[in-house]
Amino acid sequence: MEQGSPAKRARMANANVDSVSNMMVPGKEGKPVTKNAYEGRCVGVFTSGGDSQGMNAALRAVVRMGIYLGNKVYFIKEGYQGMVDGGDNIEEATWAKVSGIMQLGGTVIGSARCKDFRQHEGRLTAAQNLIERNITNLVVIGGDGSLTGANLFRKEWSDLLEELVKMERITRQNATDCQHLNIVGMVGSIDNDFCGTDMTIGTDSALHRIIEAVDAISTTAQSHQRAFVLEVMGRHCGYLALVGAMACGASHVFIPEHPPDDGWEDKLCDVLSKERKLGQRLNIIIVAEGAVDIHGQPITATNVKMLITERLQYDTRVTVLGHVQRGGSPSAFDRILGTRMGAEAVLALMEATPETPACVVSLDGNQAVRVPLMACVERTQNVAKAMDEKNFAKAVQLRGKSFVNNLETYKQLAKLKPPKSVSDANGLHCKEEFRLAVMNVGAPACGMNSAVRAFVRMGMMHGYPVVKILEGFEGLVDNQVKPISWMEVHDWVSKGGSLIGTKRTTAKEAGIEKVAKALKNNRISALLIIGGFEAYHSLVQLSEQRAMYPELCIPMCIIPATISNNVPGTHFSLGSDTSLNEIVDICDRIKQSATGTKRRVFVIETMGGYCGYLATLAGLAGGADTAHIFEEPFTIHDIESDVEHMKNKMSGGVKRGLILRNEYANDNYTTDFITQLYNEEGKGLFTCRKNVLGHMQQGGVPSPFDRNMATKLASKAVDKLIRQIHENTKGGQVRTDSPETITLLGVIRRQAVFTPVQDLAKETDFKHRIWNKQWWMVLRPLMRIMAHHESVYEAQGIQLPSEDLGGWY
């Protein structure tokens, strides 16, 4: 066991965590890379170990980026076993062979665990099979075991070549030509148990499966007043269980890294009993498959069911999700992640030297980075070692700051009621006299209710009463300000839309003087607005009028919530991930509808106003041929070029084409115009149909990403507003005109960033309602390269001061 005080152990654990972060190297995503820049090199790609959704997107990206750079790319089927067996298991990949695979789960080239590769003779044969095809660059998609095996293979490479020459299985010239082996890894695992990346390929899709199951189970559980115990995968990592519990508001969660203390059986039964007395008709308990108690003894779903049945006599059911979590179509996030990581992996291989350590392509916020492989593997193994030693506090720290933050947030929100020392059971009579208020402004967006729930409960945990403002600024000036209780929001995390109502009316349209008067009359000391561009614009308007109306001189904050993702000061807005998944799912179904028919092109119109985020990201995740957006002006010559590209594609045997268009991309080149043009120019070769997706993009239930982000942002907002109340209270009144007290809380890469709206106003195109710094524009060349267009990367970067959350997912 590690010696020293708990504080010292925590510092040492954090130092271990930061050591990997300090070795991160920014990827080349967004940097200029021309076609055929590395002509003549050979790349092999294989998947190994357990499969995960998004692997096929990564395979597609490796193949297409490799071909774009002038490489010859080979599939190595069935993982290491195919490398050892050789023959038809090592097959040259073509552009067409990876067409139509990114929406498929699993891996189209197979994955197998290989005992032969663990033996020296197996690795010797594998090396010979690679050398026969001049493959000296390998992309490994798998878990830590697969990556560790690849690194060992790389270290032994020179000795293996010498041995093969002596055995006359290869020539000296072969050995000279293939003297160095370069390895780049991508982590494909639903467990998210690999240290060094925010998210592994497949994790987000697995969370989708878990949340879909919980949402479905909740309806039947409420009908019969049942308790459900769900067992989720993750091996010895509790990420899926923890984030799943936070995203569905589970009553309790058991994870390996944070085992319950002795007497947990009594505490669990007490919590469930009190929930029923408070009127809850269902109880959801999530158990990670590797969950243990403080002594290291397993806690299983069956154990928990028996406990509840025997102690409480509740009708209790067990649901083991099992491999359902690995199945199904990958989420939009995993498709984009796999595509970006796959492209970056090929670039990393091309730039590798004999001295370059084997690396893993990872996700740091929303940027691709390269991290030394073995440093990540070592830290991952240290987590397991800490749990074996029952040093669970260290294990939690080694998982990273994001894991720590998720755990603490869940523990706070899962409480039955606020502490007696600061509030009554309903949170209506609190210790503090200052009132916090929350409202929604703008169009509905999934995640709004999750944010309101977290804001209400975290405010009450600090002893502050919270009021809800119905129907935005119109409701405020009409004094539609109502108390909100702890239990009122208990199941809001999974609800779509806005349960407190929302309107697009801005503060100026409602009347600044009326808004100021209403804030004073309702004794509001701090205000959180959750909404889109109208909400942001309203705060800008209020900030400009503070000198005239002292009632506006209170702390205010906005959490961006809009499917358009067009609000300045953030890379992600609540609702945009849910909308993106809706669009990608519809695109999949639309493309499938053409199966067995003649060649067909679909033109799909997305929402987003003037912001092309949805069209671009959906194009990348859906395998679109192009996406027309306002931010990237296009001419009739560009459209003609796209038509010619489509004709060539159809002539080559492809039967479907996909064109996305943002709703305000161009006043003249409308969706109807583009559809008619394709129909005319494609006569005799293909037909064209249009689809306007409309408001179905706003519907549905929030995705796990949106639920998680909403909860964490609202928690940060509460802390900030309360701190500013304390700092600016004089004579029992809160007064502040500092720009730092009227801010937008956004996500920049992997940090939560509070930015004064006055600063953001200087970077805003108010006419078109977009930010002048669109981070996702660097992904557009990648989308076109994946579609076989001529393109190069373009450099772009954003740097802002930030408050580190240590990861966002």
XYZ file of C-alpha atoms in Angstrom, residues 55-701:
647
model
C -14.610 0.187 -35.483
C -15.912 0.112 -39.051
C -15.855 3.892 -39.253
C -12.209 3.753 -38.155
C -11.422 1.044 -40.753
C -13.054 3.120 -43.488
C -11.049 6.191 -42.497
C -7.737 4.291 -42.381
C -8.314 2.844 -45.834
C -9.469 6.055 -47.461
C -6.909 8.341 -45.838
C -4.203 5.817 -46.708
C -5.275 5.701 -50.358
C -5.542 9.505 -50.399
C -1.922 9.756 -49.222
C -0.764 7.280 -51.884
C -0.458 4.216 -49.632
C -1.341 0.626 -50.397
C -3.616 -0.463 -47.547
C -4.222 -4.059 -46.452
C -6.947 -5.579 -44.296
C -5.597 -8.133 -41.828
C -8.649 -10.244 -41.091
C -9.383 -11.924 -37.755
C -6.843 -9.847 -35.845
C -3.490 -11.345 -34.874
C -4.725 -14.779 -35.958
C -5.053 -13.545 -39.532
C -1.580 -12.025 -39.333
C -0.161 -15.389 -38.297
C -2.198 -17.436 -40.772
C -1.491 -15.100 -43.708
C -2.817 -16.065 -47.125
C -6.253 -14.673 -47.922
C -6.449 -13.212 -44.429
C -4.228 -10.364 -45.609
C -6.111 -8.664 -48.400
C -5.583 -5.375 -50.197
C -8.331 -2.888 -49.378
C -9.921 -0.657 -51.992
C -12.013 2.470 -51.764
C -15.187 0.582 -52.692
C -14.632 -2.206 -50.139
C -15.263 0.195 -47.267
C -18.321 1.789 -48.821
C -21.478 1.433 -46.735
C -19.848 -0.004 -43.611
C -19.698 2.897 -41.161
C -23.309 2.445 -39.996
C -22.643 -1.221 -39.161
C -21.788 -2.382 -35.659
C -18.901 -4.737 -34.898
C -16.016 -5.086 -37.353
C -16.375 -6.254 -40.952
C -12.863 -7.762 -41.016
C -13.393 -9.901 -37.938
C -11.653 -10.002 -34.588
C -10.211 -12.983 -32.740
C -8.031 -13.670 -29.734
C -4.856 -15.427 -30.824
C -2.781 -17.816 -28.718
C -0.304 -18.362 -31.560
C 0.830 -14.728 -31.542
C 1.784 -15.022 -27.900
C 4.418 -17.555 -28.921
C 7.708 -16.565 -30.552
C 7.095 -18.795 -33.562
C 3.723 -17.159 -34.128
C 5.236 -13.686 -34.196
C 7.999 -14.925 -36.495
C 5.430 -16.195 -38.985
C 3.400 -12.976 -38.674
C 6.506 -10.919 -39.485
C 7.188 -13.032 -42.559
C 3.611 -12.574 -43.795
C 3.891 -8.793 -43.435
C 7.303 -8.597 -45.119
C 6.033 -10.548 -48.119
C 3.680 -7.625 -48.724
C 6.125 -4.867 -47.657
C 3.849 -3.892 -44.758
C 5.892 -1.891 -42.264
C 3.103 0.296 -40.877
C 0.391 -1.158 -38.653
C -2.821 0.372 -37.308
C -4.077 -1.606 -34.320
C -7.689 -1.146 -33.207
C -8.290 -2.881 -29.902
C -7.842 -2.767 -26.142
C -4.759 -2.485 -23.940
C -3.850 -6.161 -24.445
C -3.893 -5.826 -28.232
C -1.854 -2.642 -28.091
C 0.681 -4.144 -25.699
C 1.136 -7.111 -28.062
C 1.737 -4.728 -30.966
C 4.389 -2.850 -29.021
C 6.188 -6.113 -28.158
C 6.058 -7.054 -31.862
C 7.636 -3.711 -32.739
C 10.440 -4.147 -30.205
C 11.248 -7.626 -31.498
C 11.009 -6.662 -35.169
C 14.747 -6.367 -35.898
C 15.523 -9.668 -34.191
C 12.666 -11.383 -35.986
C 13.989 -10.160 -39.340
C 17.498 -11.430 -38.595
C 16.094 -14.789 -37.602
C 14.025 -15.014 -40.784
C 17.082 -14.180 -42.914
C 19.136 -16.911 -41.211
C 16.316 -19.375 -41.803
C 16.210 -18.206 -45.444
C 12.509 -17.425 -45.152
C 13.204 -13.886 -46.403
C 16.154 -12.313 -48.237
C 18.625 -9.798 -46.876
C 17.116 -7.238 -49.252
C 13.687 -7.930 -47.766
C 15.081 -7.266 -44.315
C 16.745 -4.040 -45.444
C 13.605 -2.773 -47.151
C 11.461 -3.536 -44.102
C 13.930 -2.805 -41.318
C 11.573 -0.658 -39.179
C 8.016 -1.381 -38.039
C 5.789 1.555 -37.097
C 2.812 1.037 -34.799
C -0.134 3.341 -34.088
C -3.050 2.282 -31.927
C -6.668 3.252 -31.570
C -8.607 2.087 -28.549
C -11.767 0.240 -29.543
C -13.594 -0.779 -26.389
C -17.015 -0.076 -24.926
C -15.517 -0.135 -21.403
C -13.728 3.252 -21.646
C -11.088 1.749 -19.377
C -7.993 2.976 -21.236
C -6.134 5.841 -19.597
C -4.939 8.526 -21.978
C -8.119 9.251 -23.926
C -11.370 10.936 -22.954
C -13.450 8.357 -24.812
C -12.719 5.035 -26.459
C -14.410 3.991 -29.705
C -17.716 2.308 -28.840
C -18.327 3.773 -25.381
C -20.903 6.337 -26.460
C -22.855 3.713 -28.429
C -22.840 1.383 -25.420
C -24.228 4.214 -23.288
C -26.985 4.652 -25.858
C -27.909 0.976 -25.483
C -27.945 1.275 -21.682
C -30.078 4.420 -21.646
C -32.487 2.982 -24.234
C -32.916 -0.072 -22.007
C -33.442 1.960 -18.836
C -35.944 4.307 -20.505
C -37.879 1.311 -21.840
C -37.772 -0.554 -18.525
C -38.932 2.544 -16.626
C -42.367 2.478 -18.257
C -43.117 -1.116 -17.268
C -41.560 -0.648 -13.832
C -43.819 2.338 -13.102
C -46.880 0.381 -14.205
C -46.257 -2.349 -11.624
C -44.251 -0.473 -8.951
C -41.209 -2.657 -9.525
C -37.542 -2.400 -8.754
C -35.155 -3.223 -11.570
C -31.529 -4.222 -11.150
C -29.510 -3.758 -14.327
C -26.129 -5.339 -14.833
C -23.940 -3.501 -17.338
C -20.592 -4.409 -18.863
C -17.250 -2.717 -18.320
C -15.066 -5.471 -16.831
C -13.230 -3.757 -13.970
C -14.135 -0.213 -15.046
C -17.274 1.450 -13.712
C -17.549 4.184 -16.352
C -20.586 2.742 -18.153
C -22.420 2.070 -14.901
C -21.593 5.465 -13.397
C -22.429 7.634 -16.404
C -25.446 5.456 -17.168
C -26.696 5.995 -13.609
C -26.154 9.755 -13.849
C -27.899 9.892 -17.230
C -31.023 8.047 -16.048
C -31.244 9.205 -12.433
C -30.733 5.734 -10.962
C -31.440 5.196 -7.275
C -28.063 3.553 -6.705
C -24.993 2.409 -8.598
C -22.310 -0.152 -7.733
C -18.909 0.275 -9.428
C -15.548 -1.433 -8.856
C -13.566 1.755 -8.162
C -15.853 3.026 -5.395
C -17.146 0.059 -3.377
C -19.741 0.618 -0.641
C -18.787 0.501 3.019
C -19.881 -2.216 5.420
C -23.601 -2.083 6.044
C -24.416 -1.074 2.507
C -27.307 -3.521 2.468
C -29.132 -1.565 5.190
C -28.418 1.778 3.526
C -29.654 0.600 0.132
C -32.908 -0.773 1.538
C -33.431 2.419 3.537
C -33.020 4.554 0.406
C -35.397 2.436 -1.669
C -37.994 2.396 1.099
C -37.899 6.167 1.481
C -38.183 6.636 -2.291
C -41.422 4.647 -2.295
C -42.772 6.698 0.623
C -41.996 9.863 -1.361
C -44.173 8.613 -4.183
C -41.687 7.047 -6.596
C -43.194 4.048 -8.378
C -39.931 2.561 -9.611
C -36.387 1.996 -8.434
C -33.471 1.546 -10.815
C -30.228 0.079 -9.477
C -27.270 -0.273 -11.837
C -24.524 -2.805 -11.114
C -21.223 -2.885 -12.994
C -20.200 -6.456 -13.800
C -16.970 -6.033 -11.802
C -18.565 -4.406 -8.737
C -17.179 -5.405 -5.327
C -17.605 -4.413 -1.707
C -14.910 -2.791 0.436
C -13.377 -6.211 1.082
C -13.182 -7.095 -2.593
C -16.117 -9.513 -2.519
C -18.283 -9.467 -5.681
C -21.619 -7.637 -5.696
C -23.832 -9.111 -8.388
C -27.218 -8.118 -9.759
C -28.642 -11.371 -8.375
C -27.295 -10.555 -4.893
C -28.959 -7.154 -4.982
C -32.264 -8.592 -6.215
C -32.354 -11.183 -3.426
C -31.589 -8.484 -0.865
C -34.450 -6.244 -2.021
C -36.909 -9.126 -2.329
C -36.137 -10.552 1.103
C -35.839 -7.293 3.034
C -38.489 -5.122 1.357
C -40.697 -7.664 -0.422
C -40.590 -5.487 -3.549
C -41.365 -7.058 -6.904
C -37.828 -7.013 -8.288
C -36.441 -8.006 -11.671
C -32.892 -8.457 -12.969
C -31.911 -7.398 -16.470
C -28.444 -8.358 -17.689
C -27.802 -6.257 -20.778
C -24.741 -8.254 -21.793
C -23.655 -8.072 -25.414
C -26.630 -5.905 -26.326
C -24.338 -3.063 -25.270
C -21.851 -4.002 -27.992
C -24.463 -4.406 -30.683
C -26.474 -2.137 -32.919
C -25.514 0.752 -35.104
C -22.821 3.110 -33.785
C -23.861 6.519 -32.498
C -22.995 9.664 -34.419
C -20.284 10.393 -31.846
C -18.583 7.022 -32.384
C -18.750 7.321 -36.161
C -17.118 10.733 -36.054
C -14.611 9.610 -33.428
C -13.653 6.533 -35.450
C -13.322 8.588 -38.635
C -11.150 11.255 -37.047
C -8.983 8.761 -35.168
C -8.546 6.574 -38.263
C -7.386 9.469 -40.425
C -5.052 10.729 -37.703
C -3.594 7.234 -37.194
C -2.462 7.060 -40.829
C -0.885 10.518 -40.604
C 0.920 9.488 -37.407
C 2.327 6.410 -39.174
C 3.548 8.471 -42.104
C 5.435 10.829 -39.798
C 6.889 8.109 -37.573
C 10.639 7.520 -37.398
C 12.617 4.620 -35.911
C 13.075 6.764 -32.791
C 9.388 7.644 -32.456
C 7.712 5.610 -29.687
C 4.586 3.705 -30.585
C 1.622 5.972 -29.962
C -2.105 5.863 -29.415
C -4.363 8.300 -31.222
C -6.616 9.703 -28.515
C -9.325 12.273 -27.920
C -8.493 15.306 -25.797
C -11.708 17.295 -25.588
C -12.577 17.660 -29.254
C -9.011 17.505 -30.551
C -7.135 14.485 -31.862
C -3.853 13.954 -30.022
C -1.068 11.384 -29.981
C 0.000 9.817 -26.700
C 2.871 7.354 -26.039
C 1.293 3.908 -26.055
C 3.146 2.295 -23.182
C 2.693 5.274 -20.862
C -1.062 4.847 -21.296
C -0.880 1.071 -20.851
C 1.174 1.467 -17.679
C -1.303 3.917 -16.183
C -4.217 1.658 -17.150
C -2.510 -1.265 -15.430
C -1.877 0.913 -12.361
C -5.633 1.294 -11.926
C -6.042 -2.479 -11.755
C -3.101 -2.705 -9.376
C -4.614 -0.081 -7.062
C -7.912 -1.981 -6.938
C -6.101 -5.271 -6.252
C -4.434 -3.524 -3.308
C -7.868 -2.173 -2.239
C -6.556 1.358 -2.638
C -9.832 2.492 -4.188
C -9.252 6.218 -3.680
C -6.136 5.984 -5.824
C -8.005 3.938 -8.434
C -10.648 6.664 -8.757
C -7.968 9.338 -9.113
C -6.120 7.339 -11.751
C -9.305 7.106 -13.821
C -8.960 10.856 -14.313
C -10.578 14.098 -13.220
C -13.634 13.532 -15.389
C -14.348 10.230 -13.628
C -13.915 11.901 -10.231
C -16.258 14.706 -11.244
C -18.874 12.271 -12.566
C -18.792 10.326 -9.307
C -19.129 13.381 -7.063
C -21.931 14.863 -9.187
C -23.897 11.610 -9.145
C -23.547 11.263 -5.370
C -24.956 14.757 -4.845
C -27.885 14.424 -7.261
C -28.879 10.928 -6.121
C -29.664 12.057 -2.584
C -33.284 11.690 -1.455
C -33.444 15.234 -0.137
C -31.166 18.141 0.720
C -29.291 18.125 4.053
C -31.442 19.041 7.064
C -28.870 21.623 8.075
C -29.588 23.807 5.021
C -33.136 23.014 3.888
C -36.381 21.199 4.504
C -37.087 17.940 2.700
C -38.695 19.653 -0.311
C -36.092 22.402 -0.678
C -38.777 25.082 -0.367
C -37.529 26.545 2.920
C -33.787 26.987 2.817
C -31.111 28.437 5.035
C -30.089 31.180 2.613
C -32.358 34.137 1.858
C -31.031 34.736 -1.656
C -33.147 33.138 -4.398
C -31.760 31.462 -7.493
C -33.909 31.448 -10.626
C -33.830 29.347 -13.785
C -35.587 29.852 -17.136
C -35.496 28.508 -20.683
C -35.301 30.862 -23.667
C -35.412 29.925 -27.355
C -36.483 26.778 -29.166
C -36.750 23.549 -27.128
C -33.601 21.417 -27.014
C -32.977 18.018 -25.445
C -30.970 18.406 -22.253
C -32.817 21.486 -20.990
C -34.703 19.500 -18.351
C -31.568 17.632 -17.289
C -29.875 20.987 -16.676
C -32.855 22.362 -14.720
C -32.893 19.248 -12.526
C -29.212 19.512 -11.703
C -29.415 23.272 -11.091
C -32.378 22.928 -8.733
C -30.889 20.106 -6.692
C -27.350 21.476 -6.506
C -28.700 24.896 -5.465
C -30.732 23.334 -2.670
C -27.746 21.234 -1.589
C -26.012 24.555 -0.902
C -29.021 25.859 1.021
C -30.428 28.195 -1.642
C -34.108 28.257 -2.647
C -34.726 27.945 -6.384
C -37.628 29.294 -8.428
C -38.647 28.407 -11.970
C -39.633 31.074 -14.474
C -42.260 29.736 -16.851
C -42.281 30.560 -20.585
C -39.045 32.565 -20.678
C -38.970 36.364 -20.504
C -42.668 36.597 -21.315
C -43.400 34.558 -18.202
C -41.001 36.652 -16.124
C -42.666 39.973 -16.921
C -46.057 38.318 -16.297
C -44.771 37.168 -12.878
C -45.011 33.482 -13.792
C -42.379 32.746 -11.175
C -43.060 29.621 -9.125
C -41.252 27.652 -6.412
C -39.837 24.317 -7.533
C -39.274 21.400 -5.178
C -36.596 18.712 -4.884
C -38.903 15.857 -5.853
C -40.593 17.736 -8.693
C -37.486 17.326 -10.838
C -36.517 13.779 -9.824
C -37.279 12.193 -13.219
C -36.543 15.175 -15.479
C -33.142 13.921 -16.615
C -34.651 11.728 -19.333
C -37.323 14.142 -20.566
C -37.094 15.935 -23.906
C -38.343 19.447 -24.651
C -38.795 22.045 -21.903
C -41.009 21.213 -18.922
C -40.955 24.804 -17.639
C -41.837 26.175 -21.048
C -39.761 28.290 -23.388
C -40.309 31.183 -25.784
C -38.081 32.846 -28.376
C -38.856 36.328 -27.034
C -35.662 38.199 -26.087
C -35.267 40.447 -23.047
C -35.453 43.552 -25.232
C -38.632 42.340 -26.930
C -40.213 41.646 -23.526
C -39.085 45.076 -22.289
C -35.853 45.657 -20.376
C -37.606 47.856 -17.799
C -40.256 45.194 -17.219
C -37.595 42.507 -16.870
C -35.697 44.591 -14.313
C -38.861 45.240 -12.323
C -39.829 41.562 -12.342
C -36.392 40.498 -11.091
C -36.722 42.942 -8.195
C -40.328 42.056 -7.332
C -39.532 38.343 -7.255
C -36.395 38.849 -5.132
C -34.141 37.056 -7.605
C -30.483 37.262 -6.596
C -28.970 35.192 -9.428
C -30.305 33.971 -12.758
C -29.488 30.978 -14.947
C -30.821 30.996 -18.504
C -30.759 27.758 -20.492
C -31.304 28.357 -24.164
C -30.093 29.205 -27.645
C -29.060 32.333 -29.499
C -32.055 34.305 -28.172
C -30.931 33.532 -24.627
C -27.369 34.622 -25.397
C -28.563 37.778 -27.173
C -30.802 38.585 -24.199
C -27.857 38.472 -21.805
C -25.912 40.782 -24.118
C -28.885 43.184 -24.063
C -29.148 43.016 -20.266
C -25.416 43.596 -19.836
C -25.689 46.775 -21.923
C -28.483 48.139 -19.680
C -26.980 47.471 -16.251
C -25.944 51.102 -15.771
C -29.559 52.221 -16.222
C -31.253 49.479 -14.228
C -29.530 48.470 -10.952
C -31.911 45.482 -10.663
C -29.958 43.885 -13.516
C -26.745 44.021 -11.482
C -26.992 40.440 -10.228
C -24.957 37.390 -11.284
C -26.327 35.911 -14.508
C -25.226 32.965 -16.609
C -26.355 31.147 -19.725
C -25.921 27.473 -20.579
C -26.184 27.118 -24.390
C -29.003 24.787 -25.434
C -29.846 24.634 -29.120
C -29.687 21.956 -31.773
C -28.050 24.490 -34.123
C -24.894 24.728 -31.971
C -24.561 28.329 -33.136
C -24.073 30.076 -29.788
C -20.691 31.838 -29.364
C -18.341 30.792 -26.575
C -18.864 27.028 -26.731
C -17.926 24.102 -28.944
C -21.027 22.133 -27.952
C -24.589 23.136 -27.064
C -27.170 21.022 -25.270
C -29.398 19.288 -27.779
C -26.983 19.248 -30.699
C -25.751 15.700 -30.009
C -29.309 14.366 -29.729
C -30.263 16.127 -32.962
C -27.174 14.826 -34.721
C -28.095 11.253 -33.796
C -31.634 11.797 -35.087
C -30.316 13.071 -38.423
C -27.803 10.242 -38.830
C -30.425 7.632 -37.960
C -32.809 9.097 -40.548
C -30.033 9.193 -43.157
C -29.356 5.496 -42.529
C -33.003 4.650 -43.066
C -33.279 6.827 -46.150
C -30.240 5.160 -47.715
C -31.565 1.727 -46.799
C -34.878 2.542 -48.506
C -33.037 2.588 -51.838
C -31.657 -0.936 -51.396
C -32.616 -3.039 -54.374
C -33.816 -0.058 -56.405
C -32.123 1.804 -59.218
C -29.256 4.148 -58.428
C -30.524 7.026 -56.334
C -29.217 10.274 -54.825
C -30.850 11.820 -51.758
C -30.729 15.542 -50.964
C -31.442 16.048 -47.273
C -32.121 19.453 -45.708
C -31.127 19.944 -42.082
C -31.974 22.677 -39.588
C -29.425 24.963 -37.952
C -30.280 28.405 -39.317
C -27.121 29.825 -40.845
C -24.888 27.470 -38.833
C -23.643 24.446 -40.759
C -22.682 22.343 -37.738
C -25.470 19.774 -38.105
C -25.026 19.411 -41.864
C -21.241 19.041 -41.586
C -21.132 16.604 -38.664
C -24.058 14.589 -40.009
C -22.261 14.471 -43.349
C -19.128 13.121 -41.672
C -21.099 10.581 -39.599
C -23.447 9.568 -42.407
C -20.895 9.196 -45.178
C -22.291 12.066 -47.251
C -20.760 13.024 -50.575
C -20.972 16.709 -49.702
C -22.669 19.123 -47.312
C -23.620 22.617 -48.452
C -23.403 25.247 -45.704
C -23.551 29.034 -45.366
C -20.055 29.362 -43.830
C -18.406 27.849 -46.898
C -19.793 29.750 -49.919
C -20.327 27.660 -53.011
C -21.065 28.454 -56.648
C -22.820 26.729 -59.504
C -19.414 25.462 -60.614
C -18.986 23.712 -57.251
C -22.374 22.064 -57.632
C -21.501 21.008 -61.185
C -18.294 19.452 -59.879
C -20.294 17.559 -57.250
C -22.680 16.302 -59.920
C -19.760 15.029 -62.017
C -18.323 13.345 -58.940
C -21.676 11.638 -58.363
C -21.915 10.487 -61.972
C -18.423 8.967 -61.793
C -19.306 7.282 -58.504
C -22.502 5.787 -59.914
C -20.693 4.633 -63.053
C -18.228 2.809 -60.791
C -20.967 0.621 -59.319
C -22.077 2.595 -56.230
C -25.869 2.756 -56.030
C -26.533 5.508 -53.503
C -25.479 9.100 -53.003
C -26.116 11.475 -50.118
C -26.106 15.290 -50.262
C -26.789 17.360 -47.146
C -27.807 21.005 -47.241
C -28.133 23.394 -44.325
C -31.495 25.187 -44.468
C -29.997 28.684 -45.025
C -26.941 27.605 -47.006
C -27.829 29.784 -50.012
C -30.856 31.873 -50.999
C -30.774 30.764 -54.621
C -29.312 27.252 -54.599
C -32.228 25.831 -52.666
C -32.925 22.205 -51.811
C -35.453 22.069 -54.664
C -32.948 23.580 -57.112
C -30.213 21.089 -56.205
C -32.648 18.163 -56.404
C -33.896 19.209 -59.835
C -30.333 19.772 -61.082
C -29.253 16.271 -60.020
C -32.367 14.783 -61.581
C -31.683 16.545 -64.892
C -27.956 15.837 -65.051
C -28.318 12.256 -63.851
C -30.870 11.180 -66.429
C -30.276 7.606 -67.448
C -27.792 7.069 -64.613
C -29.587 7.918 -61.357
C -32.652 9.625 -59.922
C -32.779 12.127 -57.075
C -35.153 12.603 -54.136
C -35.294 15.322 -51.485
C -36.059 15.051 -47.770
C -36.665 18.035 -45.477
C -36.217 16.704 -41.951
C -37.859 19.613 -40.129
C -38.744 19.536 -36.435
C -38.135 15.833 -35.953
C -34.551 16.988 -35.345
C -35.712 18.680 -32.122
C -37.667 15.709 -30.791
C -36.870 12.536 -28.954
C -35.233 11.967 -25.584
